[in-house]
XYZ file of C-alpha atoms in Angstrom:
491
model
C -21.973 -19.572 -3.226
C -20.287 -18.711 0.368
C -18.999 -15.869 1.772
C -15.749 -15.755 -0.228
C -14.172 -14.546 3.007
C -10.917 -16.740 2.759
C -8.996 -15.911 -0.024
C -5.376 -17.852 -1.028
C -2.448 -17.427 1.028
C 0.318 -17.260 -1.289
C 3.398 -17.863 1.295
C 4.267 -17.290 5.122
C 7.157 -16.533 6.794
C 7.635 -17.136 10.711
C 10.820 -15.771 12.744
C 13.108 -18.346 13.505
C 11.766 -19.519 17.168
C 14.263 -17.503 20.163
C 16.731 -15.975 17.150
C 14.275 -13.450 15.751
C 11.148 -10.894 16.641
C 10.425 -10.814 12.530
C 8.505 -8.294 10.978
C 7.489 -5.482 12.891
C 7.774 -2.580 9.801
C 6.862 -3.240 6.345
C 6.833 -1.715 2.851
C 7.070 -2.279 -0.751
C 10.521 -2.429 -2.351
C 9.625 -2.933 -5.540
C 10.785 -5.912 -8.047
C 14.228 -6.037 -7.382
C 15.208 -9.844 -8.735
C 13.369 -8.819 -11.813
C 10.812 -11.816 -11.692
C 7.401 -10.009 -12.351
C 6.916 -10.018 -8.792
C 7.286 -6.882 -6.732
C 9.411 -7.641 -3.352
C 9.024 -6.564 0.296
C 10.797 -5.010 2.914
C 10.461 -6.443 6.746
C 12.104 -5.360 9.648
C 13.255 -8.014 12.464
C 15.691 -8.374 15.483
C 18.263 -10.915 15.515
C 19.495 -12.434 18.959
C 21.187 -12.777 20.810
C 22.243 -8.613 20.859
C 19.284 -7.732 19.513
C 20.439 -6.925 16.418
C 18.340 -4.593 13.969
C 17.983 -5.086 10.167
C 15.942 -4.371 7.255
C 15.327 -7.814 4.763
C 14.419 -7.792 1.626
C 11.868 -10.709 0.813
C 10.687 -11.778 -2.633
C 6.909 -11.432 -3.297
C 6.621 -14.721 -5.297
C 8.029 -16.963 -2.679
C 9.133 -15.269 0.445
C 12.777 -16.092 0.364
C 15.630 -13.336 1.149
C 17.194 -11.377 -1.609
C 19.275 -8.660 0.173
C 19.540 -8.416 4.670
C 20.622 -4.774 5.964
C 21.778 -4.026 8.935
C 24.152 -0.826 10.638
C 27.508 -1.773 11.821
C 27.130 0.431 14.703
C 24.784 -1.399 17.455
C 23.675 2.004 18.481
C 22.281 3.600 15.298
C 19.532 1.302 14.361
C 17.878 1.204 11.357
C 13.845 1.711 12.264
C 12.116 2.145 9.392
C 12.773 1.394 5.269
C 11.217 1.673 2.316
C 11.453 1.441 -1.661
C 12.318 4.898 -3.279
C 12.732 3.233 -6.886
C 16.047 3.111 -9.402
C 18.357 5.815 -7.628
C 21.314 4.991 -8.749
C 20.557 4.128 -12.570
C 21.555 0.555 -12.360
C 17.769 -0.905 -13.350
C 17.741 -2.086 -9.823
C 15.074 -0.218 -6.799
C 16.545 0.885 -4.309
C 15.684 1.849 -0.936
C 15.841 4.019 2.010
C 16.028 3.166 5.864
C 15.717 5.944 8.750
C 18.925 5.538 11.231
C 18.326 6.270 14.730
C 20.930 6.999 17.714
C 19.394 4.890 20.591
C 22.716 5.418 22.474
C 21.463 9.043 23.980
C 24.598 10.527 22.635
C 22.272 12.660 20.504
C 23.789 11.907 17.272
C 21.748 13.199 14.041
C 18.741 11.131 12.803
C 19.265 9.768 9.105
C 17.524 9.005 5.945
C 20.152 6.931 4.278
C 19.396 5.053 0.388
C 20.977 1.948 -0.147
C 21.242 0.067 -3.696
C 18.809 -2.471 -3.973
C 21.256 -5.061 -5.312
C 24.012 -4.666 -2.975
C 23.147 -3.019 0.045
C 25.843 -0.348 -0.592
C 25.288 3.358 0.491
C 24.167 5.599 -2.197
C 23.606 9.157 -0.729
C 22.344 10.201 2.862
C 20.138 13.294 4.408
C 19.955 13.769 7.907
C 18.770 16.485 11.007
C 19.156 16.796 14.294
C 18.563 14.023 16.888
C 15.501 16.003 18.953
C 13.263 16.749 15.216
C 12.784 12.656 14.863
C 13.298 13.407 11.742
C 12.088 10.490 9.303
C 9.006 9.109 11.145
C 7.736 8.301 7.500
C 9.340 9.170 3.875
C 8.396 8.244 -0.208
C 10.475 7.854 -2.684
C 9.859 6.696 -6.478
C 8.735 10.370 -7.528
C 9.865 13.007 -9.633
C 9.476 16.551 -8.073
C 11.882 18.830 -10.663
C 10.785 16.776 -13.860
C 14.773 15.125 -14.705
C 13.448 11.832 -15.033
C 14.720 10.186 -12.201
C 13.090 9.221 -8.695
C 13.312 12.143 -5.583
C 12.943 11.575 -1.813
C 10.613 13.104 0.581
C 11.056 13.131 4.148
C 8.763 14.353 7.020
C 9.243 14.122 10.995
C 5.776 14.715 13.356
C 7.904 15.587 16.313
C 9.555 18.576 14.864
C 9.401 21.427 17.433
C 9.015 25.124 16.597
C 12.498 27.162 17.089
C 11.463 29.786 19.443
C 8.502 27.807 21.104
C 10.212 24.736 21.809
C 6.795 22.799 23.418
C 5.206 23.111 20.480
C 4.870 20.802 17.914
C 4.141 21.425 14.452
C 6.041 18.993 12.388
C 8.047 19.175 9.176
C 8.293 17.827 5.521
C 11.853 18.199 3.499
C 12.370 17.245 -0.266
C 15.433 16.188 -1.314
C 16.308 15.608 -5.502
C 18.209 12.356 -6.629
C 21.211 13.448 -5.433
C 20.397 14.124 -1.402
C 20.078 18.367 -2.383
C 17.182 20.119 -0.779
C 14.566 20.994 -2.622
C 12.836 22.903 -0.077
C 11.042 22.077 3.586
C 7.718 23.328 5.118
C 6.005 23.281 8.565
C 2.896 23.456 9.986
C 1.683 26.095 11.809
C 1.242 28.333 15.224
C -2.692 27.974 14.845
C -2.407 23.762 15.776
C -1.972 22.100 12.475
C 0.681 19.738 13.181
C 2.077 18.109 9.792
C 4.004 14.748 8.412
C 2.302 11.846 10.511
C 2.089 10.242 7.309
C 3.232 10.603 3.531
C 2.197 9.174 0.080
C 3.141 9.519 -3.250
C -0.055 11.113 -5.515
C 1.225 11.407 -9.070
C 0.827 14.661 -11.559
C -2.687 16.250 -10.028
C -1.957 19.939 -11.413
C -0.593 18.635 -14.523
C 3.054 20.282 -14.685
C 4.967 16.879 -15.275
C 5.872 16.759 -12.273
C 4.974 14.311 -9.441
C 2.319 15.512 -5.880
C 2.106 14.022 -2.657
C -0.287 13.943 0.128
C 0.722 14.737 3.976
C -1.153 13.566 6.810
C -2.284 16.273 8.981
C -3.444 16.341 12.343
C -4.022 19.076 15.321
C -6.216 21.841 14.419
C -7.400 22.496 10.771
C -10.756 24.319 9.522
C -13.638 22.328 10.500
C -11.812 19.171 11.890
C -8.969 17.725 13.787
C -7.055 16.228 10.633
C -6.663 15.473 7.509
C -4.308 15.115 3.901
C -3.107 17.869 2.402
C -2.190 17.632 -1.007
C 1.143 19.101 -1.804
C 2.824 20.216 -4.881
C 6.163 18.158 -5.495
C 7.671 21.039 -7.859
C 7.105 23.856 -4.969
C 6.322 22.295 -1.865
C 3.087 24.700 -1.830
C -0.359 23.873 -0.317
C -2.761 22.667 -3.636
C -5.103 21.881 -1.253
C -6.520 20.925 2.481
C -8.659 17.480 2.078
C -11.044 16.907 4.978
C -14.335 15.864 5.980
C -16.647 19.103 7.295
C -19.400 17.280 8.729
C -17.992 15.331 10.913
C -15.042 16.344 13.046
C -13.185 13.024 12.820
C -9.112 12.474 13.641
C -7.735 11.270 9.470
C -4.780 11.373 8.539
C -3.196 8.714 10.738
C -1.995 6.657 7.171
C -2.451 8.139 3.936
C -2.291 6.394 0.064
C -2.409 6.824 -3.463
C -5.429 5.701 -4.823
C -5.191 6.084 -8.624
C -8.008 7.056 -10.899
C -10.873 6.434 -9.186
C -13.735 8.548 -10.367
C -11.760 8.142 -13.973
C -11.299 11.643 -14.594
C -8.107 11.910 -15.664
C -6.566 13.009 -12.425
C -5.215 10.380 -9.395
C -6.953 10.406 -5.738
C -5.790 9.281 -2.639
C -7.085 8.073 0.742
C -6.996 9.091 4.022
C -7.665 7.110 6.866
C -7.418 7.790 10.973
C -8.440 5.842 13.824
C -9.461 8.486 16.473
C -12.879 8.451 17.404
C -15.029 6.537 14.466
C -12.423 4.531 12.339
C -13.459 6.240 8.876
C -11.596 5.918 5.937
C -11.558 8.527 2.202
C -10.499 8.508 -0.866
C -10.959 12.203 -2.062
C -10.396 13.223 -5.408
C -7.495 14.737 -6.758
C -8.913 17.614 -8.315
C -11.043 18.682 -6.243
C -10.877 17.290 -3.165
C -14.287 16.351 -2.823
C -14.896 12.927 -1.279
C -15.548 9.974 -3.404
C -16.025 7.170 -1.030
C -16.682 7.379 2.824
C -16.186 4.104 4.365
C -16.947 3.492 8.093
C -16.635 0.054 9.604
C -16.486 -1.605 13.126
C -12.890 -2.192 13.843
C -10.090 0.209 14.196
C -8.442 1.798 10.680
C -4.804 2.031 11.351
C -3.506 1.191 7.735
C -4.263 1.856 3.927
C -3.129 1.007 1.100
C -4.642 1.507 -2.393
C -1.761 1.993 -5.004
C -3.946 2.576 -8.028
C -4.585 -1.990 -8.056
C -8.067 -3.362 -9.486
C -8.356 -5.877 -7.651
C -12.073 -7.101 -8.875
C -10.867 -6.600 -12.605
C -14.280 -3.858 -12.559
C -11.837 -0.722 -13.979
C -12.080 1.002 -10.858
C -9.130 1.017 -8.280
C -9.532 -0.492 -5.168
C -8.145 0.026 -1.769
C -6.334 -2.593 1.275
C -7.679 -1.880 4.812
C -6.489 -3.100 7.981
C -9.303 -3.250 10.552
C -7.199 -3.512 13.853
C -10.417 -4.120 16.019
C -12.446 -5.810 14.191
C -13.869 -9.668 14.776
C -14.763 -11.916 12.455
C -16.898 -15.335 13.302
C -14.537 -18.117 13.894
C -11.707 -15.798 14.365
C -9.892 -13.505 16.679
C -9.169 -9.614 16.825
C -7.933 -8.413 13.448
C -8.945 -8.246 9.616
C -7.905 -6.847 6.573
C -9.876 -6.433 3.691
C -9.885 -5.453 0.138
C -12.756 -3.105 -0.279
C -13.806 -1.907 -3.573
C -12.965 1.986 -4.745
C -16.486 2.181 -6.269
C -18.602 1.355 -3.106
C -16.605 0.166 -0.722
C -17.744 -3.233 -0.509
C -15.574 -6.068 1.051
C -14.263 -7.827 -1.808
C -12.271 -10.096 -0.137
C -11.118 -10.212 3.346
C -8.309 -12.183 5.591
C -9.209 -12.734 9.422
C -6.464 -13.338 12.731
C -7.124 -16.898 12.989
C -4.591 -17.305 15.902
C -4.876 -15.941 19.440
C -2.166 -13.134 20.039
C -0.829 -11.390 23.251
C -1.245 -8.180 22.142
C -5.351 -8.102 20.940
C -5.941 -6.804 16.852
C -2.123 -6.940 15.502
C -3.380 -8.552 12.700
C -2.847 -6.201 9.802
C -0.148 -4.025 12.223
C 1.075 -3.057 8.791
C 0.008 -3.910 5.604
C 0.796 -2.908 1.506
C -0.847 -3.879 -1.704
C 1.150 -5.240 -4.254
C 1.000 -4.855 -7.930
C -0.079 -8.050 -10.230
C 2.606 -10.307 -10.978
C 1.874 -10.509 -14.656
C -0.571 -8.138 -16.732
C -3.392 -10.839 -16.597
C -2.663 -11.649 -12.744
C -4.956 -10.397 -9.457
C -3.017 -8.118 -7.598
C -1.407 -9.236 -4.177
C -0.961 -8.125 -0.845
C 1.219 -8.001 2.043
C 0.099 -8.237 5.861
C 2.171 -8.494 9.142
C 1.643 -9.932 12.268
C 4.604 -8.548 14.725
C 2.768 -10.417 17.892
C 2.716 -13.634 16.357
C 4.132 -16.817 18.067
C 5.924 -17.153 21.915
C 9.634 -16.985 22.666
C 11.741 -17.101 25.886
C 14.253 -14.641 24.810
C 12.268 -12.098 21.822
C 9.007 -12.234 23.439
C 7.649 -13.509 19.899
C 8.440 -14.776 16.880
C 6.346 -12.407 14.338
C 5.059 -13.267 10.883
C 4.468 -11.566 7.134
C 1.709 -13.284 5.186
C 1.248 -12.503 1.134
C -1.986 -13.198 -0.042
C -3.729 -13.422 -3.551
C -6.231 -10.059 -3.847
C -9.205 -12.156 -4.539
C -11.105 -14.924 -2.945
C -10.004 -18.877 -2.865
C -10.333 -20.534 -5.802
C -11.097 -17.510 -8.097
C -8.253 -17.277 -10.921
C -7.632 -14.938 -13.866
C -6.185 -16.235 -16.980
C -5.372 -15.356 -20.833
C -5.255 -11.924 -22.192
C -7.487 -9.823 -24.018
C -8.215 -9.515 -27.422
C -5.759 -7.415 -29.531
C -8.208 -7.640 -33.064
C -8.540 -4.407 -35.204
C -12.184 -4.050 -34.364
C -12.148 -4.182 -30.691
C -12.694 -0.381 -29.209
C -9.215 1.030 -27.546
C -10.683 0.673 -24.381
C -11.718 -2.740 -24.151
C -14.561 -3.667 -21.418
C -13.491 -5.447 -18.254
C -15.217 -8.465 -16.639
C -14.972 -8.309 -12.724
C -16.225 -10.969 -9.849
C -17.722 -8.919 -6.448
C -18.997 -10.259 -3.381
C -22.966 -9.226 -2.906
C -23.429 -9.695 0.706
C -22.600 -12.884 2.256
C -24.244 -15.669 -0.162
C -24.203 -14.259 -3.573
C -21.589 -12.831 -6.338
C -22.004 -10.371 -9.109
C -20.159 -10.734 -11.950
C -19.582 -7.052 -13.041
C -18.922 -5.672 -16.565
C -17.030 -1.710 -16.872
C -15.909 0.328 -19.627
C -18.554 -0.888 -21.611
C -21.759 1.723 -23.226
C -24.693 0.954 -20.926
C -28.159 -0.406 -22.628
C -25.349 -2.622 -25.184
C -26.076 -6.128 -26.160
C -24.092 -8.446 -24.035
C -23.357 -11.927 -23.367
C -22.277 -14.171 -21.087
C -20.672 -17.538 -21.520
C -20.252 -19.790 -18.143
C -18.504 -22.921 -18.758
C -17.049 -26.083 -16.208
C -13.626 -26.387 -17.914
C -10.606 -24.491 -19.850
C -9.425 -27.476 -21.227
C -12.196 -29.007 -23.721
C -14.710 -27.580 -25.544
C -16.414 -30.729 -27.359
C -13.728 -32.358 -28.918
C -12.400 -29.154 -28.990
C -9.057 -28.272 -27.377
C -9.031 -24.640 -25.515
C -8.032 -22.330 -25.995
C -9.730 -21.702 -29.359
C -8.378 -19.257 -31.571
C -10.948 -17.023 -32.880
C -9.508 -15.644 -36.111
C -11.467 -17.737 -38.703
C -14.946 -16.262 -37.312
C -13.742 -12.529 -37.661
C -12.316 -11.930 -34.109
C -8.306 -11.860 -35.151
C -6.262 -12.158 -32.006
C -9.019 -13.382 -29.814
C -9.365 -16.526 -28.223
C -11.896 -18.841 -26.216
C -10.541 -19.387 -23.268
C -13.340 -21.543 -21.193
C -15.862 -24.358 -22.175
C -19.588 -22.600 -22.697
C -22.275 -24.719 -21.259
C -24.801 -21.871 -20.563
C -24.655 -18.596 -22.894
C -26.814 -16.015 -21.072
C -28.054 -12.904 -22.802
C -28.484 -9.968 -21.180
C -27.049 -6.068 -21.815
C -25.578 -3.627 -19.642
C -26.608 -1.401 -17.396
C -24.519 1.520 -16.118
């Protein structure tokens, strides 16, 4: 078998040659046409004026749901992001970070918008010089009422006495826009809020955590994530590497379960010095996975997706320098949360001005149905030529695994079946071979597996099968079985 580099590319979108430079942000919105699919949000400039706005994008097809945009020219929306159902109507929401860009000084804002209409919910906003909202989550509960919260941190926030230093700032706001609290780094060099990601309940009081990107001086390295409390705002922990003084914390994630402990991780990433890239655990903050590659790390994005089907959580890597054969600057890959193996991989086929902006952003995307292979999202901002934008700019959603591979039927629901059933998982093995991977099941157990050519016919047979008269009630053969190999697990 081949390298199962090239995996499908689900749709593209391409700013409309000399009317738009198209997407140059991105983030997940979350389904918001209710179609299984979970939708995107792309920044773009519309000429001529050079007009800002925020589009929403379905993830099925590509096509716009909802366009944003400020009516003043010189607040300009430059960042957004989902922040889930603020309003109550069933709908996500989102959030976009206004900027003055008319040096009148005018506050910076975090404003959320309904998801279906586009209509101002609530806003939060600080003064023009503490860039506040260089990054911000939403879609987590910090005081435990049930309903989605809003963190917002600025890297550029100076200290009030010392104004030439930076230290940077984090606020939390409840559903309503009310602070929560704030907190800032520190007069020893650690400089927080380059980055932000939702966690989930680490200390187990109901109550979502978050990570924060660090950077500057902290013990034994130059950055890091420091996992936050969302009820208090307090310090749970510093992650960071202390054997190698490497710059993380550039882009931070959540990674789910992956040591399967009970308790979600998250990644870290940074691409000062050697691009290097963690997922530490949750509860400890002891590193799980340590993944250094050739090619710049600017982005990560794990989200808690399986992406091999193996029950561990895997994670979406942009790899800004990197060079594949046959291709130009710029990858992103799917590497697995168990060893960090490529999985699956897309490569800048197309010469760009600017060298590696491939993967300039990138987001993983939940499955669109409970049997389906997770997606993901990548953006190309320097794609295409244009006499008045400069370029045109493309977003590209691909299918997590590689071309060809599919995932269909469900799993057994039969009264004997354990509550945790085993999952069946394809992996790349170097370049020429592919391991078909078996989790959650006892190791040394019998096992075996069927390979067959078709899903249609089995004999004279039509599949699927239903398996009730042999004993197995609500289980089903899904695939023809030429060869039946036995073999048993291992662990």
């Amino acid at each position: 078998m081949g390298g199962l580099r090239c995996q499908e590319l689900l749709w593209e979108k391409i700013g409309t040659q000399d009317k738009e430079r198209f997407a140059w942000t991105l983030a997940v919105a979350g389904d918001t046409n209710s179609d299984g699919y979970e939708d995107i949000l792309v920044g773009l400039s519309i000429w001529p004026g050079g007009i800002v706005r925020q589009r929403i994008l379905s993830g099925k097809n590509g096509d716009t749901l909802l366009e944003f945009s400020t009516k003043s020219a010189y607040l300009r929306p430059h960042l957004s992001g989902g922040v889930g159902d603020m309003d109550g109507d069933g709908t996500p929401d989102f959030a976009v970070r206004i900027r003055d860009t008319s040096y009148r000084a005018l506050p910076n804002k975090v404003e959320v918008h309904s998801g279906k209409t586009g209509k101002l919910i609530w806003s939060v906003q600080e003064s023009w010089i503490s860039e506040f909202g260089t990054s911000f989550i939403g879609d987590l509960d910090l005081d435990g009422d049930g309903k989605p919260d809003l963190v917002v941190a600025s890297n550029r926030l100076r200290h009030p006495k010392y104004s030439s230093w930076i230290w940077g700032g984090v606020w939390a706001f409840n559903n309503r826009g009310k602070l929560l609290y704030k907190f800032t780094g520190n007069l020893k060099g650690l400089m927080v809020g380059i980055s932000l990601a939702k966690v989930g309940d680490v200390d187990g009081d109901g109550k979502d955590d978050f990570v924060v990107g660090t950077n500057g001086y902290v013990p034994n390295g130059y950055g890091g994530g420091m996992l936050v409390s969302g009820a208090t705002g307090k310090t749970i922990f510093h992650a960071l590497d202390k054997s190698e003084k490497v710059m993380i914390g550039r882009s931070v994630s959540e990674a789910g379960d992956v040591d399967r402990d009970g308790i979600p991780d998250f990644v870290v990433s940074g691409n000062f010095g050697t691009p290097t890239m963690y997922v530490f655990s949750g509860k400890t903050g002891k590193i799980l996975l340590k993944v250094q590659k050739k090619g710049q790390t600017d982005e990560v994005s794990g989200r808690g997706l399986d992406y091999d089907k193996d029950g561990v959580p895997d994670i979406v890597r942009s790899a800004l320098g990197h060079r594949a054969p046959g291709a130009y600057f710029g990858s992103v890959m799917v590497l697995s949360g168990r060893d960090g193996q490529v999985l699956a991989q897309a490569d800048n086929k197309w010469r760009t001005g600017v060298s590696g902006d491939f993967g300039a952003g990138i987001v993983a995307l939940a499955s669109p149905t409970p049997t389906g292979i997770p997606l993901f999202a990548v953006i190309q901002p320097q794609f295409g030529s244009s006499r008045v934008t400069g370029s045109r700019g493309r977003v590209m959603v691909f299918r997590g695994l590689p071309s060809g591979v599919r995932d269909f039927g469900t799993s057994c629901k039969g009264s004997r079946l354990p509550k945790d059933l085993p999952a069946i998982g394809l992996r790349r093995i170097g370049v020429k071979s592919t391991r078909i991977q078996l989790a959650n099941a006892k190791p040394g157990s019998t096992a075996l597996l069927f390979l067959g050519f078709t899903k249609t016919r089995f004999g004279s047979l039509t599949l699927p099968l239903k398996l009730d008269t042999f004993g197995f009630k609500g289980c089903s053969l899904f695939t023809s079985s030429e060869f039946i190999v036995a073999t048993s697990t291992g662990k």
